[in-house]
Coordinates of C-alpha atoms in Angstrom, one line a residue:
M1 CA -0.2 -0.2 -0.2
T2 CA 1.1 3.4 -1.2
L3 CA 1.4 5.8 2.0
D4 CA -0.4 9.4 0.8
L5 CA 1.9 11.8 2.5
G6 CA -0.5 14.5 2.0
D7 CA -3.4 12.6 3.7
V8 CA -4.3 14.6 7.2
R9 CA -5.7 11.2 8.7
L10 CA -2.4 9.7 8.3
A11 CA 0.5 10.6 11.0
R12 CA 3.6 10.0 9.4
S13 CA 5.8 8.8 12.0
A14 CA 3.7 6.3 13.2
E15 CA 5.1 2.8 12.9
G16 CA 4.6 -1.0 13.9
L17 CA 0.8 -1.2 15.7
L18 CA 0.1 2.3 15.8
G19 CA 1.0 2.8 12.1
A20 CA -1.3 0.0 11.1
F21 CA -4.1 0.9 13.0
N22 CA -3.7 4.5 11.8
T23 CA -3.5 3.7 8.4
A24 CA -7.0 1.7 8.9
G25 CA -9.0 4.5 10.2
V26 CA -9.3 3.3 13.8
L27 CA -6.7 5.8 15.3
E28 CA -6.4 9.5 14.2
P29 CA -3.3 11.4 14.4
A30 CA -4.3 12.8 17.6
D31 CA -4.6 9.1 19.3
V32 CA -1.2 8.2 18.0
H33 CA 1.0 11.5 19.0
V34 CA -0.6 11.4 22.5
A35 CA 0.2 7.8 22.6
T36 CA 4.0 8.3 21.4
R37 CA 4.5 11.4 23.2
V38 CA 3.4 9.8 26.7
G39 CA 5.6 6.6 25.7
R40 CA 8.6 8.4 25.1
L41 CA 7.9 10.5 28.8
G42 CA 7.4 7.3 30.5
G43 CA 10.2 4.9 28.6
E44 CA 7.6 2.7 27.3
T45 CA 8.7 0.7 24.0
D46 CA 6.4 -2.0 24.3
E47 CA 4.0 -1.4 21.2
E48 CA 1.4 -3.1 22.4
V49 CA 0.9 -1.0 25.5
L50 CA 1.3 2.3 23.4
L51 CA -1.8 1.0 21.1
A52 CA -3.9 0.4 24.2
A53 CA -2.9 3.9 25.6
A54 CA -4.1 5.4 22.1
L55 CA -7.3 3.7 22.1
A56 CA -7.9 4.9 25.3
V57 CA -7.1 8.6 23.9
R58 CA -9.7 7.1 20.8
A59 CA -12.3 6.2 23.4
V60 CA -12.8 9.3 25.2
R61 CA -12.9 11.1 22.1
L62 CA -15.8 9.0 20.9
G63 CA -17.8 9.5 23.8
S64 CA -16.4 6.0 25.8
V65 CA -14.6 6.8 29.7
C66 CA -12.3 3.9 29.1
V67 CA -11.4 0.8 26.7
D68 CA -12.4 -2.7 27.5
L69 CA -8.9 -4.4 25.9
A70 CA -10.5 -8.0 26.1
A71 CA -13.7 -6.5 23.8
V72 CA -12.1 -4.0 21.8
S73 CA -11.8 -5.9 18.7
H74 CA -15.2 -6.7 18.4
T75 CA -16.9 -3.4 19.6
V76 CA -15.0 -0.9 17.1
L77 CA -16.8 0.3 13.9
G78 CA -15.4 3.5 12.9
E79 CA -16.3 6.8 13.6
G80 CA -17.8 9.6 11.6
D81 CA -19.7 8.4 8.3
E82 CA -16.9 5.9 7.3
L83 CA -17.1 2.1 8.2
V84 CA -13.6 0.9 9.4
D85 CA -13.1 -3.1 8.4
V86 CA -10.7 -4.0 11.7
S87 CA -11.1 -7.8 11.1
A88 CA -7.9 -8.1 9.6
L89 CA -5.9 -5.9 11.9
P90 CA -2.9 -7.3 13.8
W91 CA -4.9 -7.2 17.5
P92 CA -3.0 -8.2 20.3
D93 CA -4.2 -11.5 22.5
P94 CA -6.4 -9.6 25.4
P95 CA -4.4 -11.7 28.2
R96 CA -1.1 -10.9 27.0
W97 CA -2.1 -7.5 26.5
L98 CA -3.6 -7.0 29.5
A99 CA -0.4 -8.3 31.1
A100 CA 1.7 -5.8 29.6
C101 CA -0.4 -3.0 30.7
A102 CA -0.3 -4.2 34.0
A103 CA 3.4 -4.4 34.0
S104 CA 3.9 -1.0 32.6
G105 CA 5.4 2.1 34.1
L106 CA 2.7 4.0 32.5
V107 CA -0.1 1.9 34.0
A108 CA -1.7 2.4 37.8
T109 CA -3.0 -1.1 38.5
G110 CA -6.4 -1.2 40.4
P111 CA -8.7 1.2 42.0
D112 CA -6.5 1.9 44.9
A113 CA -2.8 2.2 43.3
P114 CA -1.6 5.6 44.2
R115 CA -2.1 8.5 41.5
G116 CA 0.6 10.0 39.0
L117 CA 0.6 7.8 36.2
P118 CA -0.9 8.5 33.1
L119 CA -3.3 5.5 32.6
R120 CA -5.2 3.4 35.2
L121 CA -6.2 0.0 34.7
V122 CA -9.0 -1.5 36.9
D123 CA -11.3 -4.7 36.1
G124 CA -9.6 -5.0 32.5
L125 CA -10.8 -1.6 31.8
L126 CA -8.2 1.0 30.8
Y127 CA -8.3 4.3 31.4
L128 CA -6.9 7.8 31.2
E129 CA -6.3 8.9 34.4
R130 CA -8.4 11.9 34.7
Y131 CA -11.2 10.1 33.6
W132 CA -11.0 7.4 36.1
G133 CA -10.6 10.0 39.0
E134 CA -13.8 11.8 37.6
E135 CA -15.5 8.5 37.7
E136 CA -14.6 7.5 40.8
L137 CA -15.9 10.9 42.5
V138 CA -19.0 10.4 40.8
R139 CA -19.4 7.1 42.2
R140 CA -18.2 8.2 45.6
S141 CA -20.3 11.4 46.0
L142 CA -23.1 9.2 45.1
T143 CA -22.6 6.7 47.4
E144 CA -21.9 9.2 50.3
R145 CA -24.8 11.2 49.5
A146 CA -27.0 7.4 50.0
A147 CA -25.6 7.1 53.7
V148 CA -26.6 10.5 54.4
A149 CA -29.8 10.5 56.7
P150 CA -33.0 10.9 54.5
P151 CA -34.7 14.3 54.7
E152 CA -37.1 15.2 57.1
V153 CA -40.7 14.7 55.6
D154 CA -44.5 15.4 57.3
L155 CA -45.6 12.1 55.7
P156 CA -49.4 13.0 56.7
Q157 CA -49.2 16.3 54.7
L158 CA -46.8 14.5 51.5
R159 CA -50.0 12.0 51.5
H160 CA -52.3 14.6 51.1
G161 CA -50.3 16.6 48.5
L162 CA -49.6 13.3 46.1
E163 CA -53.9 12.7 46.5
R164 CA -54.4 16.6 44.8
H165 CA -51.5 16.6 42.6
F166 CA -51.4 13.4 41.3
S167 CA -55.4 12.1 41.0
A168 CA -55.6 11.5 37.0
P169 CA -55.9 8.1 35.9
G170 CA -52.4 7.2 34.4
S171 CA -50.4 9.4 36.8
E172 CA -49.6 6.7 39.7
R173 CA -46.0 6.2 38.5
Q174 CA -45.6 10.0 38.3
R175 CA -46.8 10.2 42.1
L176 CA -44.1 7.6 43.0
A177 CA -41.5 9.6 41.3
A178 CA -42.6 13.0 43.2
A179 CA -42.8 10.8 46.5
V180 CA -39.3 9.4 46.1
S181 CA -37.9 12.8 45.2
V182 CA -39.4 14.1 48.4
L183 CA -38.2 11.2 50.5
R184 CA -34.6 10.6 49.3
R185 CA -31.8 13.1 48.7
V186 CA -31.1 11.6 44.9
T187 CA -33.4 10.7 42.6
V188 CA -33.2 9.6 39.0
L189 CA -36.5 10.5 36.9
A190 CA -36.4 8.6 33.9
G191 CA -38.7 8.4 31.0
G192 CA -39.4 9.0 27.7
P193 CA -41.0 12.1 25.7
G194 CA -44.4 12.9 26.6
T195 CA -44.3 10.7 29.8
G196 CA -45.1 13.8 32.3
K197 CA -41.4 14.1 33.5
T198 CA -41.6 18.4 33.6
T199 CA -45.1 18.0 34.7
T200 CA -43.9 15.7 37.7
V201 CA -41.0 18.2 38.6
A202 CA -43.2 21.0 38.7
R203 CA -45.9 19.3 41.4
L204 CA -42.8 17.7 42.9
L205 CA -41.7 21.6 43.7
A206 CA -45.3 22.4 45.0
L207 CA -45.0 19.3 47.5
L208 CA -41.8 20.6 48.8
H209 CA -43.2 24.1 49.5
E210 CA -46.2 22.5 51.4
Q211 CA -43.8 20.7 53.7
P212 CA -43.2 22.4 57.0
G213 CA -40.5 25.1 57.5
P214 CA -38.9 27.5 55.1
P215 CA -39.5 27.2 51.6
P216 CA -36.6 25.6 49.7
R217 CA -34.3 27.0 47.7
V218 CA -34.2 25.5 44.2
A219 CA -32.4 25.5 40.9
L220 CA -33.3 24.5 37.5
A221 CA -30.6 23.3 35.4
A222 CA -29.9 21.7 31.9
P223 CA -26.8 21.1 29.8
T224 CA -27.9 23.6 26.8
G225 CA -29.3 26.4 26.8
K226 CA -32.0 25.7 24.4
A227 CA -32.9 22.7 27.1
A228 CA -32.9 25.0 29.9
A229 CA -35.4 27.4 28.1
R230 CA -37.6 24.4 27.4
L231 CA -37.5 23.6 30.9
Q232 CA -38.1 26.9 32.5
E233 CA -41.3 27.2 29.9
A234 CA -42.6 23.9 30.7
V235 CA -42.2 24.3 34.6
A236 CA -43.9 27.6 34.7
A237 CA -46.7 26.3 32.6
E238 CA -47.5 24.0 35.7
L239 CA -46.6 25.6 38.6
P240 CA -48.9 27.1 40.6
E241 CA -49.4 30.8 40.4
E242 CA -48.3 31.6 43.8
L243 CA -45.0 29.6 43.5
R244 CA -44.1 31.1 39.9
S245 CA -42.3 34.1 41.5
R246 CA -40.5 31.8 44.2
T247 CA -39.2 29.7 41.2
P248 CA -35.6 31.1 39.4
D249 CA -35.4 30.8 36.1
A250 CA -33.7 27.6 34.6
A251 CA -30.2 28.1 33.8
T252 CA -27.2 26.1 31.9
L253 CA -25.2 23.7 34.2
H254 CA -22.4 25.9 33.4
R255 CA -24.0 29.3 34.3
L256 CA -25.4 27.3 37.6
L257 CA -21.8 26.6 38.8
G258 CA -20.2 29.7 37.8
W259 CA -18.3 29.2 34.6
R260 CA -15.1 31.4 34.5
P261 CA -12.8 31.9 31.9
G262 CA -10.0 29.2 31.6
G263 CA -12.7 26.2 32.4
R264 CA -13.0 27.2 36.1
F265 CA -16.1 27.5 38.4
R266 CA -17.0 29.4 41.0
Y267 CA -19.1 26.5 42.8
G268 CA -17.1 23.5 43.9
R269 CA -16.4 21.1 47.0
A270 CA -15.0 24.5 48.4
Q271 CA -17.8 26.5 47.8
R272 CA -21.1 24.7 47.3
L273 CA -24.3 26.0 45.5
P274 CA -26.6 27.5 47.9
F275 CA -29.6 25.4 46.8
D276 CA -31.8 22.9 48.8
V277 CA -33.2 21.3 45.6
V278 CA -31.3 21.2 42.2
V279 CA -33.1 19.5 39.3
V280 CA -31.5 18.5 36.2
D281 CA -33.1 18.2 33.0
E282 CA -32.1 16.2 30.2
T283 CA -29.3 14.7 32.1
S284 CA -28.4 11.9 29.0
M285 CA -26.6 14.9 27.6
V286 CA -24.6 15.8 30.9
S287 CA -20.8 14.1 30.3
L288 CA -18.9 12.7 33.1
T289 CA -16.9 15.5 33.8
M290 CA -20.0 17.9 34.1
M291 CA -21.7 15.6 36.3
A292 CA -18.3 15.2 38.7
R293 CA -18.1 18.9 38.6
L294 CA -22.0 19.1 39.6
L295 CA -21.7 16.4 42.4
D296 CA -18.8 18.4 43.9
A297 CA -20.9 21.7 43.9
V298 CA -24.3 20.2 45.5
R299 CA -24.4 20.0 48.9
P300 CA -24.7 16.6 50.3
Q301 CA -28.0 17.5 52.1
A302 CA -29.8 18.9 49.2
R303 CA -32.1 16.9 47.5
L304 CA -30.6 16.3 43.5
V305 CA -33.2 15.1 40.9
L306 CA -31.9 14.0 37.6
V307 CA -34.3 14.0 35.1
G308 CA -34.2 12.7 31.1
D309 CA -34.3 9.4 29.1
P310 CA -31.4 6.8 29.4
D311 CA -32.5 5.6 26.0
Q312 CA -32.0 8.6 24.4
L313 CA -28.3 9.3 22.7
A314 CA -26.1 10.6 25.3
S315 CA -23.6 12.8 25.7
V316 CA -21.6 14.2 22.9
E317 CA -18.5 14.0 25.4
A318 CA -17.5 11.2 27.4
G319 CA -19.8 9.3 29.6
A320 CA -23.2 8.0 29.6
V321 CA -24.0 9.1 33.4
L322 CA -27.9 8.7 33.2
G323 CA -27.9 5.1 31.4
D324 CA -25.3 3.9 34.0
L325 CA -27.4 5.0 36.7
A326 CA -30.5 4.0 35.9
R327 CA -29.4 0.5 35.0
A328 CA -27.1 0.0 37.7
S329 CA -27.9 -2.9 40.0
G330 CA -29.2 -2.6 43.6
R331 CA -31.0 -3.6 46.7
P332 CA -34.4 -2.6 48.2
E333 CA -34.5 0.2 50.8
P334 CA -37.0 -1.2 53.7
A335 CA -37.0 2.6 55.2
L336 CA -38.1 4.1 51.8
D337 CA -40.4 1.1 51.2
A338 CA -42.3 2.1 54.6
A339 CA -42.2 5.7 54.1
L340 CA -43.9 5.1 50.7
E341 CA -46.4 3.1 52.1
S342 CA -47.4 5.9 54.7
A343 CA -47.6 8.5 52.1
G344 CA -50.1 6.1 50.3
I345 CA -47.9 4.2 47.6
P346 CA -48.2 0.7 48.3
G347 CA -45.7 -1.9 47.2
G348 CA -48.1 -3.5 44.7
L349 CA -48.9 -0.5 42.9
V350 CA -45.1 0.4 42.3
E351 CA -44.1 -3.1 41.2
G352 CA -41.8 -3.8 44.0
S353 CA -39.2 -1.5 45.7
V354 CA -37.6 1.1 43.8
I355 CA -33.8 0.7 43.3
N356 CA -31.5 3.4 43.8
G357 CA -34.0 6.2 43.8
V358 CA -35.0 5.5 40.2
V359 CA -38.5 5.5 38.8
T360 CA -39.1 5.5 35.3
L361 CA -42.3 6.9 33.7
R362 CA -44.3 4.8 31.3
H363 CA -47.6 6.3 30.3
V364 CA -47.4 8.7 27.1
W365 CA -49.4 11.6 27.7
R366 CA -48.1 13.4 24.4
F367 CA -48.6 11.3 21.5
G368 CA -49.7 7.5 21.1
G369 CA -51.1 4.9 18.3
A370 CA -48.2 3.5 16.0
I371 CA -45.2 6.1 17.2
A372 CA -45.6 5.1 20.5
E373 CA -45.6 1.3 19.6
F374 CA -42.5 1.8 17.0
A375 CA -40.6 3.6 19.7
R376 CA -41.3 0.5 22.4
A377 CA -40.1 -1.8 19.7
V378 CA -36.6 0.1 19.0
Q379 CA -36.0 0.0 22.9
A380 CA -36.7 -3.6 23.0
G381 CA -34.7 -4.4 20.1
D382 CA -37.2 -6.1 18.2
A383 CA -36.4 -5.7 14.9
D384 CA -39.0 -7.9 13.6
A385 CA -41.8 -5.8 15.1
A386 CA -40.5 -2.2 14.0
V387 CA -40.2 -3.1 10.4
A388 CA -43.9 -4.8 10.5
L389 CA -44.8 -1.3 12.0
L390 CA -43.3 0.6 9.6
R391 CA -44.8 -1.6 6.5
A392 CA -48.6 -1.5 8.2
G393 CA -49.3 1.9 6.8
H394 CA -50.3 3.8 10.1
D395 CA -51.8 7.2 9.8
D396 CA -48.9 8.4 12.0
L397 CA -45.9 6.4 11.2
G398 CA -44.7 6.3 7.6
F399 CA -41.9 4.5 5.7
V400 CA -39.9 5.3 2.5
D401 CA -38.2 2.1 1.7
T402 CA -35.1 3.1 -0.8
E403 CA -32.6 1.4 -2.7
P404 CA -29.0 2.1 -1.1
T405 CA -28.1 4.4 -4.2
V406 CA -31.5 6.8 -3.5
G407 CA -29.5 9.1 -1.2
A408 CA -27.0 9.7 -3.8
G409 CA -29.1 10.4 -6.9
A410 CA -33.0 9.6 -7.1
E411 CA -35.3 12.2 -6.4
P412 CA -35.3 12.4 -2.1
G413 CA -39.0 14.0 -2.1
A414 CA -40.7 11.0 -2.6
G415 CA -43.2 9.5 -0.1
G416 CA -44.4 13.1 1.0
V417 CA -41.4 14.4 2.2
R418 CA -41.3 17.3 -0.5
A419 CA -44.7 18.2 0.1
D420 CA -44.5 18.2 3.6
V421 CA -41.4 20.6 3.3
V422 CA -43.3 22.7 0.9
A423 CA -46.3 23.0 2.9
A424 CA -44.4 23.8 6.4
G425 CA -42.5 26.3 4.3
R426 CA -45.6 28.2 2.6
E427 CA -47.2 28.4 6.1
L428 CA -43.8 30.1 7.7
T429 CA -43.3 32.5 5.1
E430 CA -46.7 33.7 5.0
A431 CA -46.8 34.0 8.8
A432 CA -43.2 36.0 8.9
L433 CA -44.5 37.9 6.1
R434 CA -47.4 39.3 7.8
G435 CA -45.2 39.7 10.9
D436 CA -47.1 37.3 13.1
A437 CA -43.8 36.3 15.6
S438 CA -46.1 33.2 16.9
A439 CA -47.1 31.9 14.1
A440 CA -43.8 31.9 12.3
L441 CA -42.5 30.0 15.3
A442 CA -45.6 27.6 15.3
A443 CA -45.0 27.1 11.8
L444 CA -41.5 26.2 12.5
E445 CA -42.0 23.3 14.7
R446 CA -44.6 22.0 11.8
H447 CA -42.1 19.5 10.1
R448 CA -38.3 18.9 10.4
V449 CA -36.0 16.7 8.7
L450 CA -33.5 15.0 10.9
C451 CA -30.3 12.9 9.7
A452 CA -27.5 11.1 11.2
H453 CA -24.6 12.5 9.1
R454 CA -23.8 16.3 8.8
R455 CA -22.3 15.6 5.2
G456 CA -22.6 13.2 2.3
P457 CA -25.9 11.7 0.4
F458 CA -27.7 11.4 3.5
G459 CA -26.6 14.1 5.4
V460 CA -27.9 17.8 6.9
T461 CA -25.9 19.2 4.1
R462 CA -27.4 17.8 1.2
W463 CA -31.1 17.6 2.2
S464 CA -30.4 21.3 3.4
A465 CA -29.5 21.9 -0.3
E466 CA -32.4 19.8 -1.7
I467 CA -34.8 21.6 0.4
E468 CA -33.7 25.2 -0.5
R469 CA -34.5 23.9 -4.5
W470 CA -37.9 22.7 -3.3
L471 CA -38.8 26.2 -1.3
R472 CA -37.2 28.2 -4.2
A473 CA -39.6 26.1 -6.4
A474 CA -42.9 26.3 -4.7
Q475 CA -42.0 30.3 -4.3
P476 CA -40.5 31.9 -6.8
D477 CA -41.5 35.4 -6.0
A478 CA -39.8 35.0 -2.4
A479 CA -37.2 37.3 -1.1
S480 CA -33.7 36.4 -1.3
G481 CA -30.5 37.8 0.2
P482 CA -28.9 37.0 3.6
W483 CA -31.8 37.7 5.6
Y484 CA -35.5 37.2 4.0
P485 CA -39.1 36.8 5.9
G486 CA -39.4 33.2 6.9
R487 CA -35.6 32.3 6.8
P488 CA -35.3 29.9 9.4
V489 CA -32.1 29.9 11.5
L490 CA -30.1 27.9 14.1
V491 CA -27.8 29.7 16.7
T492 CA -24.7 27.9 16.6
A493 CA -22.8 29.6 19.9
N494 CA -24.0 30.6 23.4
D495 CA -24.8 34.7 23.6
Y496 CA -25.3 35.3 27.4
D497 CA -25.7 39.0 26.4
I498 CA -28.9 38.3 24.8
G499 CA -30.3 35.3 26.2
L500 CA -29.5 32.8 23.3
F501 CA -27.7 29.7 23.2
N502 CA -26.2 27.1 21.0
G503 CA -29.2 24.9 19.5
D504 CA -31.9 27.7 19.9
T505 CA -34.0 28.1 16.4
G506 CA -35.7 31.0 15.3
V507 CA -37.0 32.7 12.3
V508 CA -37.1 36.2 10.6
V509 CA -40.3 38.1 10.7
A510 CA -41.0 41.4 8.6
L511 CA -42.5 44.2 11.2
P512 CA -42.7 47.9 10.6
E513 CA -39.2 48.7 12.2
G514 CA -37.5 46.2 9.8
L515 CA -36.4 42.7 9.9
R516 CA -36.4 40.8 13.1
V517 CA -35.3 37.3 14.3
A518 CA -38.1 35.6 16.4
F519 CA -37.6 33.4 19.1
A520 CA -39.7 31.5 21.5
R521 CA -39.3 31.8 25.0
G522 CA -42.5 30.5 26.6
G523 CA -44.5 33.6 26.4
V524 CA -44.2 36.7 23.9
P525 CA -41.4 35.9 21.5
T526 CA -38.3 37.8 21.6
L527 CA -37.0 39.7 18.7
H528 CA -33.8 40.6 17.6
P529 CA -32.1 42.6 14.7
P530 CA -30.6 40.4 12.2
A531 CA -27.1 42.2 12.7
R532 CA -27.1 41.6 16.6
L533 CA -26.7 37.8 15.6
S534 CA -23.1 36.5 14.6
E535 CA -23.3 32.8 14.9
V536 CA -26.5 31.5 13.0
A537 CA -27.0 29.3 10.2
T538 CA -30.1 28.7 8.1
V539 CA -31.3 25.5 9.3
H540 CA -33.7 23.0 7.1
A541 CA -32.3 19.9 8.2
M542 CA -30.7 19.2 11.4
T543 CA -28.6 16.0 13.0
V544 CA -30.7 14.1 15.3
H545 CA -28.1 15.2 18.1
R546 CA -29.2 18.8 17.0
G547 CA -33.1 17.7 17.2
Q548 CA -32.7 16.2 21.0
G549 CA -35.1 17.7 23.6
S550 CA -37.3 19.4 20.6
Q551 CA -40.4 18.4 19.4
F552 CA -42.0 18.7 16.3
R553 CA -45.3 18.4 14.6
R554 CA -44.3 16.0 11.8
V555 CA -40.7 14.6 11.7
T556 CA -39.0 12.9 8.7
V557 CA -36.1 11.0 9.5
V558 CA -33.1 10.0 6.9
L559 CA -31.1 6.9 7.9
P560 CA -28.0 6.2 6.3
P561 CA -26.4 3.1 4.7
A562 CA -26.7 -0.2 7.1
E563 CA -22.8 0.1 7.6
S564 CA -22.8 3.6 9.2
P565 CA -20.9 3.7 12.4
L566 CA -23.6 6.3 13.4
L567 CA -26.6 4.1 12.7
T568 CA -27.7 3.1 16.4
R569 CA -30.8 1.9 18.3
E570 CA -30.3 5.4 20.5
L571 CA -30.3 7.6 17.4
L572 CA -33.4 5.9 15.6
Y573 CA -35.5 6.0 18.9
T574 CA -34.3 9.6 19.7
A575 CA -35.3 10.9 16.3
V576 CA -38.8 9.3 15.9
T577 CA -39.6 10.2 19.3
R578 CA -39.2 13.8 18.2
A579 CA -42.4 13.6 16.7
A580 CA -45.9 14.3 18.2
E581 CA -48.3 13.8 15.1
F582 CA -46.5 11.8 12.4
V583 CA -43.1 10.3 11.5
R584 CA -41.6 9.2 8.5
V585 CA -38.8 6.8 8.2
V586 CA -36.6 7.1 5.2
G587 CA -34.2 4.3 4.2
T588 CA -33.6 0.8 3.8
E589 CA -35.0 -2.2 5.6
E590 CA -31.6 -3.6 6.5
A591 CA -30.8 0.2 7.7
V592 CA -33.9 -0.2 10.1
R593 CA -32.8 -3.8 11.3
T594 CA -29.3 -2.5 11.8
A595 CA -30.2 0.5 14.0
V596 CA -32.8 -1.5 16.5
Q597 CA -30.3 -4.2 16.9
R598 CA -26.9 -1.7 17.5
P599 CA -27.2 -0.3 20.8
I600 CA -24.5 2.1 21.7
S601 CA -21.7 0.4 23.2
R602 CA -19.7 3.2 25.8
A603 CA -17.5 1.7 28.0
S604 CA -17.7 2.6 31.6
G605 CA -17.1 1.2 35.1
L606 CA -19.6 3.1 36.6
R607 CA -22.7 0.9 36.2
H608 CA -20.9 -1.7 37.5
R609 CA -19.2 -0.1 40.8
L610 CA -22.5 1.6 41.5
G611 CA -24.4 -1.8 41.7
G612 CA -25.4 -2.3 45.4
E613 CA -23.9 0.8 46.5
L614 CA -26.7 3.4 46.4
R615 CA -28.2 2.3 49.4

């Protein structure tokens, strides 16, 4: 094979195993350079140890906290949009590989080994020392909080409040979640879209205010500005009038912790957050690093409520903390069971004891029918059921079965995609031209195309260009230029000065004073001159990651070929649950089956080490 010295994906200095894995596309140059430099500083020359170090760097870059050396040869799929064939690579023999790493001067072996080395090997998992420290901090903090005496609660008052706030049929598990959150220091409120998580949070806050004593100091937070804004809107809509003024606005986790230039934070172990209750929404998007910082900053006596869907896509950074917490094994808590019984929630109603404070909401209030059935089939990994539902021709679930080459050349507007795009675009433009910001923002959520890839024939770039062509053909008299009424925009960087955040979507509207960009904020839309917005892009299609936390009336999901490493169960589940009324899946049956049967594999030791400790 000829080495292309101009290929930026190749590390020219890489030799031996590092060179082979770099040339195959498994390792990036950065992975190779870090491993080589660490080996040089530590006097390590064993190629297998250096390969393990490079794979540990790669693992963090792709979302894992560590690398499982015994399984990595079977779990590496590649990254980005490209498939990597790893079957012919010279993978080391796992037992020999582990032994070489354990004997290396670069590696601390075991959880109790002294710090100071760049790598750590625990239970067959190889960590960069920093991420081992963060995982251990999260584990230790949660274990310590479980050992703190539970909050003092007026059980008769709690029972009365639960009966008042959760009387509707189907709200039994919401009642359970709220009760556990009152009775416990740490609670995980899990559930899919539309299961009433935010409603439960709002009523939980009401329950806490009804308890004897001073009203609790509450903080609402989320990992992104967009998610924080949605949390604020949803909680404010559900809170009783007398409590709205007492509940502060939701903030990003960075703002809550007091981010400072240089990556430092005001709040941490030395200065704790001054809150009695901290609620974090969209916790599936919280990385291990941010969770460690949050737990450091929340007082041990405070209530921490982690809200999210563990089946959705995890953080783009390393870690899947919510999934680890939700799925960790554990033991019953007799004191909690007794308190729940006193609060009017018998064990038979909750299907046994609550483990680790995790309560999962299952009743879907927002949507039902085939969308909900399909989402459950995807969650369960049942590809046959998922495909059968897609082919059944339901009113709320459609399938455009394509040949593998359709994304590259055939008309992608088949199956109603173009009709949906044009109808939504026309409604958006008409509302924008008459200056009706609220109607324009509602039209912005009428339909959205979601893609797994950013680039290529199945990616956002290609589909955005296609949608632009459709809209120009349908509205030949529409205004042009960089800013025009009806232009949908996506904020791509946080702007704290005007309160816009990465991921916010808005629309340009025509007003008597000129063009303005409208953004939804729960009440009256906020309006900004286009010149004030520097980091925005036109948004006709977006990645599934970008769409996380959003809701649209109709959604078109574009699946890449089955061999794409990005095609996973979590991606498909997240995409289809963005739809409130109708979802259309564009792709091959093979792609659907592959997605359903391929859960994301993020290596982590947290779930195993938490098992049985959060009592």
